[in-house]
Amino acid sequence: MRVGPGTTATAALAAALAGRYVVGRNAASRHRTTGLERTLGHLGAVDSVTIMPVVERLTRDPGLRGEAGVSYLLRADGLTLLFDCGLGMGRGETPFETNARALGVHVEDLDCLVVSHLHLDHVGGARSQLRHTFSLGREQPLPASLPAFVPTDMEHPRADVCVVEEARVLGTGVAVLPPLRRMLFWLGPVAEQALVVNVRNRGLVVLTGCGHPEIEKTLAEAEQIVDAPVYAVIGGLHLPVHAAGTPLMPQAILGSPNWPWRPISEGDARAVIASIRARGPGLVALSAHDSTPWTLAAFDEAFGAAHQALRVGEEITIRAG
Ligand SMILES: [Zn+2]
Ligand SMILES: [Zn+2]
């Protein structure tokens, strides 16, 4: 076989990617969040929390727009916040804007915004990701000085951006957890933060974005910081298992934390299910933006009536026990 300059360049690129992956993976496994020693004894609890998906892949009815992104409106007693900004697809109005209008969601009512991580499906599109910012769409400017809690260096022309480094209380019973790191083979390192709500006599409601960090680490972090049992896990867990033939190939390939020849597998999904099941949760609501039909069926089987898929416009309410 003749080895030309093209072959040499490809081999060099493959070696560079493999080297970056190994270094990144080791760094992520060594990484310790600075806020873990800090428990939030003063967090308090809420009597009720409602989560409404404004952006998701699945929708409650055809009048609402689905896309492979995430944006959830969360109301916990007196606090109203938005978790993530969606993918911002289309040339005109974004799905966030269409759905917000249809569902009566007003950004002026927000107390703050939380961005789970700097990926296009959570910050309002590729342009936002490249510019290290976030957007809900052209027609939907954020209120001036809105507090925005982000897991990594980001900026915004109007919002009051705060990079989260340790656990932080956003309101009575509601906190953002310190960002956890994960190395993805193609996309590189990512830092993702989860949100936690302590519901009185019920336990913790944990809200995830893509769910890149291992769920075991996220749940252990929540339990350690708040010292209460996990009651519900809501959001993405990044399990595009058997993605061939589904629209989730980009998530399966680009978002994979594994070597390229090892797809995210049934075994990976079973490990995630085992971690969650060990907590005996009352509710598991999975995001279809990074879950295939196979994964949703596996969660149905594992959790029965306690599992549901998240849908735009379908509210989930958890009340005090
Ligand atoms: Zn995502
Ligand atoms: Zn992501």
PDB file of N, CA and C and ligand atoms in Angstrom, residues 117-122 184 187 190 192 209-212 238 255 289-290, ligand 2:
ATOM      1  N   HIS A 117     -25.495  23.918  30.079  1.00  0.00           N
ATOM      2  CA  HIS A 117     -24.149  23.799  29.499  1.00  0.00           C
ATOM      3  C   HIS A 117     -24.114  24.455  28.128  1.00  0.00           C
ATOM      4  N   LEU A 118     -22.902  24.685  27.661  1.00  0.00           N
ATOM      5  CA  LEU A 118     -22.706  25.443  26.421  1.00  0.00           C
ATOM      6  C   LEU A 118     -22.751  24.512  25.202  1.00  0.00           C
ATOM      7  N   HIS A 119     -23.932  23.968  24.911  1.00  0.00           N
ATOM      8  CA  HIS A 119     -24.166  23.223  23.683  1.00  0.00           C
ATOM      9  C   HIS A 119     -25.343  23.864  22.970  1.00  0.00           C
ATOM     10  N   LEU A 120     -25.301  23.804  21.615  1.00  0.00           N
ATOM     11  CA  LEU A 120     -26.266  24.550  20.813  1.00  0.00           C
ATOM     12  C   LEU A 120     -27.723  24.277  21.142  1.00  0.00           C
ATOM     13  N   ASP A 121     -28.050  23.043  21.549  1.00  0.00           N
ATOM     14  CA  ASP A 121     -29.449  22.702  21.812  1.00  0.00           C
ATOM     15  C   ASP A 121     -29.934  23.230  23.165  1.00  0.00           C
ATOM     16  N   HIS A 122     -29.049  23.919  23.893  1.00  0.00           N
ATOM     17  CA  HIS A 122     -29.430  24.477  25.201  1.00  0.00           C
ATOM     18  C   HIS A 122     -29.206  25.985  25.279  1.00  0.00           C
ATOM     19  N   LEU A 184     -16.080  14.461  25.916  1.00  0.00           N
ATOM     20  CA  LEU A 184     -16.756  13.860  24.769  1.00  0.00           C
ATOM     21  C   LEU A 184     -15.725  13.720  23.654  1.00  0.00           C
ATOM     22  N   LEU A 187     -16.689  16.396  20.572  1.00  0.00           N
ATOM     23  CA  LEU A 187     -16.975  17.786  20.967  1.00  0.00           C
ATOM     24  C   LEU A 187     -15.996  18.313  22.010  1.00  0.00           C
ATOM     25  N   VAL A 190     -16.846  19.158  28.397  1.00  0.00           N
ATOM     26  CA  VAL A 190     -18.051  19.938  28.654  1.00  0.00           C
ATOM     27  C   VAL A 190     -18.272  19.998  30.165  1.00  0.00           C
ATOM     28  N   GLU A 192     -21.289  20.697  32.855  1.00  0.00           N
ATOM     29  CA  GLU A 192     -22.766  20.793  32.894  1.00  0.00           C
ATOM     30  C   GLU A 192     -23.250  20.875  34.335  1.00  0.00           C
ATOM     31  N   GLY A 209     -29.872  18.819  31.913  1.00  0.00           N
ATOM     32  CA  GLY A 209     -29.973  19.347  30.544  1.00  0.00           C
ATOM     33  C   GLY A 209     -29.805  18.224  29.538  1.00  0.00           C
ATOM     34  N   CYS A 210     -28.577  18.067  29.005  1.00  0.00           N
ATOM     35  CA  CYS A 210     -28.271  16.898  28.160  1.00  0.00           C
ATOM     36  C   CYS A 210     -28.008  15.674  29.026  1.00  0.00           C
ATOM     37  N   GLY A 211     -27.576  15.905  30.266  1.00  0.00           N
ATOM     38  CA  GLY A 211     -27.195  14.789  31.122  1.00  0.00           C
ATOM     39  C   GLY A 211     -25.870  14.170  30.717  1.00  0.00           C
ATOM     40  N   HIS A 212     -24.900  14.991  30.308  1.00  0.00           N
ATOM     41  CA  HIS A 212     -23.579  14.443  29.936  1.00  0.00           C
ATOM     42  C   HIS A 212     -22.831  13.834  31.134  1.00  0.00           C
ATOM     43  N   HIS A 238     -28.785  11.742  28.111  1.00  0.00           N
ATOM     44  CA  HIS A 238     -27.928  11.444  26.968  1.00  0.00           C
ATOM     45  C   HIS A 238     -27.789   9.947  26.687  1.00  0.00           C
ATOM     46  N   GLY A 255     -22.124  13.586  20.556  1.00  0.00           N
ATOM     47  CA  GLY A 255     -22.229  13.747  22.013  1.00  0.00           C
ATOM     48  C   GLY A 255     -21.732  12.547  22.795  1.00  0.00           C
ATOM     49  N   HIS A 289     -35.113  14.576  23.644  1.00  0.00           N
ATOM     50  CA  HIS A 289     -34.201  15.292  22.747  1.00  0.00           C
ATOM     51  C   HIS A 289     -32.869  14.553  22.627  1.00  0.00           C
ATOM     52  N   ASP A 290     -32.540  13.689  23.627  1.00  0.00           N
ATOM     53  CA  ASP A 290     -31.344  12.855  23.487  1.00  0.00           C
ATOM     54  C   ASP A 290     -31.612  11.413  23.905  1.00  0.00           C
TER      55      ASP A 290
HETATM   56 ZN    ZN B   2     -25.024  18.694  25.334  1.00  0.00          ZN
END
